[in-house]
Amino acid sequence: MCGIVGYIGNGEAYPVLIDGLKQLEYRGYDSAGIALVDGNGRLNVYKEKGKVADLEKHIADRDKSGHTGIAHTRWATHGEPGAVNAHPHVSSSGRFALVHNGIIENYAVIRENLKKKGYEFRSATDTEVLVQLIDYIASRDDADTVAVLQCALKEVVGAYAIALVDMEHPDCLYAARKSSPLVIGMKDNDFYLASDVNPIAAYTDRVVYLEDEEIASMHYGDRLRIVNLSNAECSHEVMTVSKNLGRAEKGGFGHYMLKEIFEQPDCIRDCMRGRVDPEAGTVTLSAVRDHRERLLSAGRFIIVACGTSWHAGLIGKQLFEDLCRIPVEVAYASEFRYSNPVIRSTDVVFAISQSGETADTLAAIELARSAGAFVYGICNAVGASIPRATDTGSYIHVGPEIGVASTKAFTGQVTVLAMIALDLAREKHTLDGERHAALVRELAGIPDKMREVLKTDTVIGSLSRIFTYAKNFIYLGRGYSYPVALEGALKLKEISYIHAEGYPAAEMKHGPIALIDEEMPVVIIATRNAMYGKILSNVQEIKARKGKVIAIVTEGDDVISRIADVSVEIPGTAECLDPLLATIPLQLLAYHIAVCKGKDVDRPRNLAKSVTVE
Ligand code: G6P
């Protein structure tokens, strides 16, 4: 949801900025821009519609010198994508250049007031309003830049992460945040600024995470200074981040998404490392160990999340209820936060988020904590806002996920949820010892079975071609497979732009069955489990109406695979772990259909990887 990069130091700013933008492109890619202060104290601003590569091409022959600069890759909120609305925005006087991630909710009122004072606006963005407000306050008050920013930011309602260049102080870079992430890296005389730590990690391992309503001044040759909006000095622990965070590379795959699908066996092994002991039949999560009493005495669990993470939450509900007998509610974070929910101090709220930055999930956490609930985060991005806002948590440890359509993070989230459920089930004695040990062993064996599932890639690649014609898809599953159906449908929608609906298979009779005809592909998760007989009836109902059935079946199945038009075999596993395997063919199906349709799989239209606005 917009990526910000900034640099001030001894080196040339441009290579740091352009490289940083490429690493943050998952956050938005409808336009990009850069502002550089050159050696003569001139501000050069370049913007281009489209991807970072388009900007790079556009400015290949331009002056890109300078030791200070800010840059931005945009996911449009106010104003359509295009060079005019792209950031950086420069104030009318030419004194300030600003990049912004977030939404200024009261921008219209501020703009009207500024218009009355003679300000003219070139773009339709809320960001231009903010830079003009800063300009106005600077011209009105005889104050330093930080005081100007404090005054301006007190006037705005909404979310922001900003980086600002003040041409009257070109040896300083300014940044501020509220509800949108910003990280500052430090090395000798150099300061790096970015929306996440990845663009910084290649240069330094010393970082500071800016907190809400704080303003940072990065003065060349001086120390980092951070104050809040009331001008109190804020001290921050300098954190050490791994230099091996690793640049995300495609590693020979055509797209990040495919690479991330294929990484799943290794990622899930990493996720379980040191936590799952198949020999002893135990799972040990430090967060569960450290907060055992709080978790075991919970009256109820509430899971909050958005998008794919919400689908993982639906599986989490079944795992916790099935294995631990703990009542669970699952809510979209965006609904939960405004629904006046009943939250008790005995509740434990699980917040699931790949990015750890989703604005609605963060707000749901704040609400839960203010009601006295205990909050447990399940995140991927280390050090992001959600892991810092929760009482405890477990990282999924699947490495950076760049493809906008989430794949390995989903299986990582389900793995962590299964681990928590198994750890708690042992403490609660809700599973018989042998079954518990068998499930732990089965979980430990999932990476090898995932490798087997990935062998279906060729067959799915060829069958995808047949289905690119489809305008609609239905995905069906029951029990643990129902959220998998939802996730499969979401993947297809996100990257191929084919309308797809996920449904609980038996509910089909109450509506979607009316849609079925010979044009309608129906993907059905029909693995061998307690529901197999019921699913078989559902398959027959679809075939009776000439629907095209693509069935995900357990190896050796000779009943449903004979009735289905196409069947994809996956290894058998425990029913509660089935989603970890059954999801993969659906990821591959969505991927191949989108590729066949010529879509930009890693950067689907209108979507962003990290949604830091409401
Ligand atoms: C966006 C992404 C989805 C993701 C959702 C929640 O919509 O495109 O892939 O599932 O946000 O994100 P989170 O980072 O909180 O898991």
Coordinates of N, CA and C in Angstrom, one line a residue, residues 364-463:
A364 N -8.2 -3.8 15.1 CA -8.9 -4.8 15.9 C -8.1 -5.2 17.1
I365 N -6.7 -5.3 16.9 CA -5.9 -5.6 18.1 C -6.0 -4.5 19.2
E366 N -6.0 -3.3 18.8 CA -6.1 -2.2 19.7 C -7.4 -2.3 20.5
L367 N -8.4 -2.6 19.8 CA -9.8 -2.7 20.4 C -9.8 -3.8 21.4
A368 N -9.2 -5.0 21.0 CA -9.2 -6.1 21.9 C -8.4 -5.9 23.1
R369 N -7.3 -5.2 22.9 CA -6.4 -4.9 24.1 C -7.1 -3.9 25.0
S370 N -7.7 -3.0 24.5 CA -8.4 -2.0 25.3 C -9.5 -2.6 26.1
A371 N -10.0 -3.7 25.6 CA -11.1 -4.4 26.4 C -10.5 -5.5 27.4
G372 N -9.2 -5.5 27.4 CA -8.5 -6.4 28.4 C -8.2 -7.8 27.9
A373 N -8.5 -8.0 26.6 CA -8.2 -9.4 26.1 C -6.7 -9.5 25.9
F374 N -6.3 -10.8 25.8 CA -4.9 -11.1 25.6 C -4.7 -11.3 24.1
V375 N -3.7 -10.7 23.4 CA -3.6 -10.8 22.0 C -2.3 -11.6 21.5
Y376 N -2.6 -12.5 20.7 CA -1.5 -13.4 20.2 C -1.4 -13.2 18.7
G377 N -0.2 -12.7 18.2 CA -0.1 -12.5 16.8 C 0.5 -13.6 16.1
I378 N 0.1 -13.8 14.8 CA 0.7 -14.9 14.0 C 1.1 -14.1 12.7
C379 N 2.4 -13.8 12.6 CA 2.8 -12.9 11.5 C 4.0 -13.5 10.8
N380 N 4.3 -12.9 9.6 CA 5.5 -13.3 8.9 C 6.6 -12.3 9.0
A381 N 6.2 -11.0 8.7 CA 7.2 -10.0 8.7 C 7.7 -9.7 10.1
V382 N 9.0 -10.0 10.3 CA 9.6 -9.8 11.6 C 9.7 -8.3 11.9
G383 N 9.3 -8.0 13.1 CA 9.4 -6.6 13.6 C 8.4 -5.6 13.1
A384 N 7.4 -6.2 12.4 CA 6.4 -5.3 11.8 C 5.4 -4.8 12.9
S385 N 4.5 -3.9 12.6 CA 3.7 -3.3 13.6 C 2.8 -4.3 14.4
I386 N 2.3 -5.3 13.8 CA 1.4 -6.2 14.5 C 2.2 -7.0 15.6
P387 N 3.3 -7.6 15.2 CA 4.1 -8.3 16.2 C 4.5 -7.4 17.4
R388 N 4.6 -6.1 17.1 CA 5.0 -5.2 18.2 C 3.8 -4.8 19.0
A389 N 2.6 -4.9 18.4 CA 1.4 -4.4 19.1 C 0.7 -5.5 20.0
T390 N 1.2 -6.8 19.8 CA 0.5 -7.9 20.5 C 1.2 -8.3 21.8
D391 N 0.5 -9.1 22.6 CA 1.1 -9.5 23.9 C 2.1 -10.6 23.7
T392 N 1.9 -11.4 22.7 CA 2.8 -12.5 22.4 C 2.6 -12.9 21.0
G393 N 3.3 -13.9 20.5 CA 3.0 -14.3 19.1 C 4.0 -15.4 18.6
S394 N 3.7 -15.9 17.5 CA 4.6 -16.8 16.8 C 4.8 -16.4 15.4
Y395 N 6.0 -16.3 15.0 CA 6.3 -16.0 13.6 C 6.1 -17.2 12.7
I396 N 5.7 -17.0 11.5 CA 5.5 -18.2 10.6 C 6.9 -18.6 9.9
H397 N 7.8 -17.6 9.9 CA 9.1 -17.9 9.4 C 9.2 -18.5 8.0
V398 N 8.4 -18.0 7.0 CA 8.4 -18.5 5.7 C 9.2 -17.6 4.7
G399 N 9.9 -16.6 5.2 CA 10.7 -15.7 4.4 C 9.8 -14.7 3.7
P400 N 10.4 -13.7 3.0 CA 9.6 -12.6 2.4 C 8.7 -13.2 1.3
E401 N 7.5 -12.8 1.4 CA 6.5 -13.2 0.3 C 6.3 -11.9 -0.6
I402 N 6.6 -12.1 -1.8 CA 6.6 -10.9 -2.7 C 5.4 -11.0 -3.6
G403 N 5.0 -12.2 -4.1 CA 3.8 -12.3 -5.0 C 2.6 -11.7 -4.2
V404 N 1.8 -10.9 -4.9 CA 0.7 -10.3 -4.2 C -0.3 -11.3 -3.7
A405 N -0.5 -12.4 -4.5 CA -1.4 -13.4 -4.1 C -0.6 -14.3 -3.1
S406 N -1.1 -14.4 -1.9 CA -0.4 -15.1 -0.8 C -0.5 -16.6 -1.0
T407 N 0.6 -17.2 -0.8 CA 0.7 -18.7 -1.0 C 1.4 -19.3 0.2
K408 N 2.7 -19.1 0.3 CA 3.4 -19.8 1.3 C 3.1 -19.2 2.7
A409 N 2.6 -18.0 2.7 CA 2.2 -17.4 4.0 C 1.0 -18.2 4.5
F410 N 0.1 -18.5 3.6 CA -1.2 -19.2 4.0 C -0.8 -20.5 4.7
T411 N 0.0 -21.3 4.0 CA 0.3 -22.6 4.6 C 1.2 -22.5 5.8
G412 N 2.0 -21.4 5.9 CA 2.7 -21.1 7.1 C 1.8 -20.8 8.3
Q413 N 0.8 -20.0 8.0 CA -0.2 -19.6 9.0 C -1.0 -20.9 9.5
V414 N -1.4 -21.7 8.6 CA -2.1 -22.9 9.0 C -1.2 -23.8 9.8
T415 N 0.1 -23.9 9.4 CA 1.0 -24.7 10.2 C 1.2 -24.2 11.6
V416 N 1.3 -22.9 11.8 CA 1.4 -22.4 13.1 C 0.2 -22.6 13.9
L417 N -1.0 -22.5 13.3 CA -2.3 -22.7 14.0 C -2.3 -24.2 14.4
A418 N -1.9 -25.1 13.5 CA -1.9 -26.5 13.9 C -0.9 -26.8 15.0
M419 N 0.2 -26.1 15.0 CA 1.2 -26.3 16.1 C 0.6 -25.8 17.4
I420 N 0.0 -24.6 17.4 CA -0.6 -24.1 18.6 C -1.7 -25.1 19.1
A421 N -2.5 -25.5 18.2 CA -3.6 -26.4 18.6 C -3.1 -27.7 19.2
L422 N -2.0 -28.3 18.6 CA -1.4 -29.5 19.1 C -0.8 -29.3 20.5
D423 N -0.1 -28.1 20.6 CA 0.6 -27.8 21.9 C -0.5 -27.7 23.0
L424 N -1.6 -26.9 22.7 CA -2.6 -26.7 23.7 C -3.4 -28.0 24.0
A425 N -3.6 -28.8 23.0 CA -4.3 -30.1 23.1 C -3.6 -31.0 24.1
R426 N -2.3 -31.0 24.1 CA -1.5 -31.8 25.0 C -1.7 -31.3 26.4
E427 N -1.6 -30.0 26.6 CA -1.8 -29.4 27.9 C -3.2 -29.6 28.4
K428 N -4.2 -29.6 27.5 CA -5.6 -29.8 28.0 C -6.1 -31.2 28.0
H429 N -5.2 -32.1 27.5 CA -5.6 -33.5 27.5 C -6.9 -33.7 26.7
T430 N -7.0 -33.0 25.6 CA -8.2 -33.2 24.8 C -8.1 -34.2 23.7
L431 N -6.8 -34.7 23.5 CA -6.6 -35.7 22.5 C -6.0 -36.9 23.2
D432 N -6.3 -38.0 22.8 CA -5.7 -39.2 23.3 C -4.2 -39.2 22.9
G433 N -3.4 -39.7 23.8 CA -1.9 -39.6 23.7 C -1.4 -40.1 22.3
E434 N -2.0 -41.2 21.9 CA -1.5 -41.8 20.7 C -1.9 -41.0 19.5
R435 N -3.2 -40.5 19.5 CA -3.6 -39.7 18.4 C -2.8 -38.4 18.3
H436 N -2.5 -37.9 19.5 CA -1.7 -36.7 19.5 C -0.3 -36.9 18.8
A437 N 0.3 -38.0 19.3 CA 1.7 -38.3 18.7 C 1.6 -38.5 17.2
A438 N 0.5 -39.2 16.8 CA 0.4 -39.5 15.4 C 0.2 -38.2 14.6
L439 N -0.6 -37.3 15.1 CA -0.8 -36.0 14.4 C 0.5 -35.2 14.3
V440 N 1.3 -35.3 15.4 CA 2.6 -34.5 15.4 C 3.5 -35.1 14.3
R441 N 3.5 -36.4 14.3 CA 4.3 -37.1 13.2 C 3.8 -36.8 11.8
E442 N 2.5 -36.7 11.7 CA 1.9 -36.4 10.4 C 2.3 -35.0 10.0
L443 N 2.2 -34.1 10.9 CA 2.6 -32.7 10.7 C 4.0 -32.6 10.2
A444 N 4.9 -33.3 10.9 CA 6.3 -33.3 10.6 C 6.6 -33.8 9.2
G445 N 5.7 -34.7 8.7 CA 5.9 -35.3 7.4 C 5.3 -34.4 6.3
I446 N 4.6 -33.4 6.6 CA 3.9 -32.6 5.6 C 4.8 -32.0 4.5
P447 N 6.0 -31.5 4.9 CA 6.9 -31.0 3.8 C 7.2 -32.0 2.7
D448 N 7.4 -33.2 3.1 CA 7.7 -34.3 2.0 C 6.5 -34.5 1.2
K449 N 5.3 -34.5 1.8 CA 4.1 -34.7 1.0 C 3.8 -33.5 0.1
M450 N 4.2 -32.3 0.6 CA 4.0 -31.1 -0.2 C 4.8 -31.3 -1.5
R451 N 6.0 -31.8 -1.3 CA 6.9 -32.1 -2.5 C 6.2 -33.0 -3.5
E452 N 5.5 -34.0 -3.0 CA 4.7 -34.9 -3.9 C 3.6 -34.1 -4.6
V453 N 2.9 -33.2 -3.9 CA 1.8 -32.5 -4.4 C 2.4 -31.6 -5.6
L454 N 3.5 -31.0 -5.4 CA 4.1 -30.1 -6.4 C 4.3 -30.8 -7.7
K455 N 4.4 -32.1 -7.7 CA 4.6 -32.9 -8.9 C 3.4 -32.8 -9.8
T456 N 2.3 -32.3 -9.3 CA 1.1 -32.2 -10.1 C 1.1 -30.9 -11.0
D457 N 2.2 -30.2 -10.8 CA 2.3 -28.9 -11.6 C 2.1 -29.1 -13.1
T458 N 2.8 -30.1 -13.6 CA 2.7 -30.3 -15.1 C 1.3 -30.6 -15.5
V459 N 0.6 -31.5 -14.8 CA -0.7 -31.8 -15.2 C -1.7 -30.6 -15.1
I460 N -1.5 -29.9 -14.0 CA -2.3 -28.7 -13.8 C -2.0 -27.6 -14.8
G461 N -0.8 -27.5 -15.2 CA -0.4 -26.6 -16.2 C -1.1 -26.9 -17.5
S462 N -1.2 -28.2 -17.9 CA -1.9 -28.4 -19.2 C -3.4 -28.3 -19.1
L463 N -4.0 -28.7 -17.9 CA -5.4 -28.6 -17.8 C -5.9 -27.1 -17.7

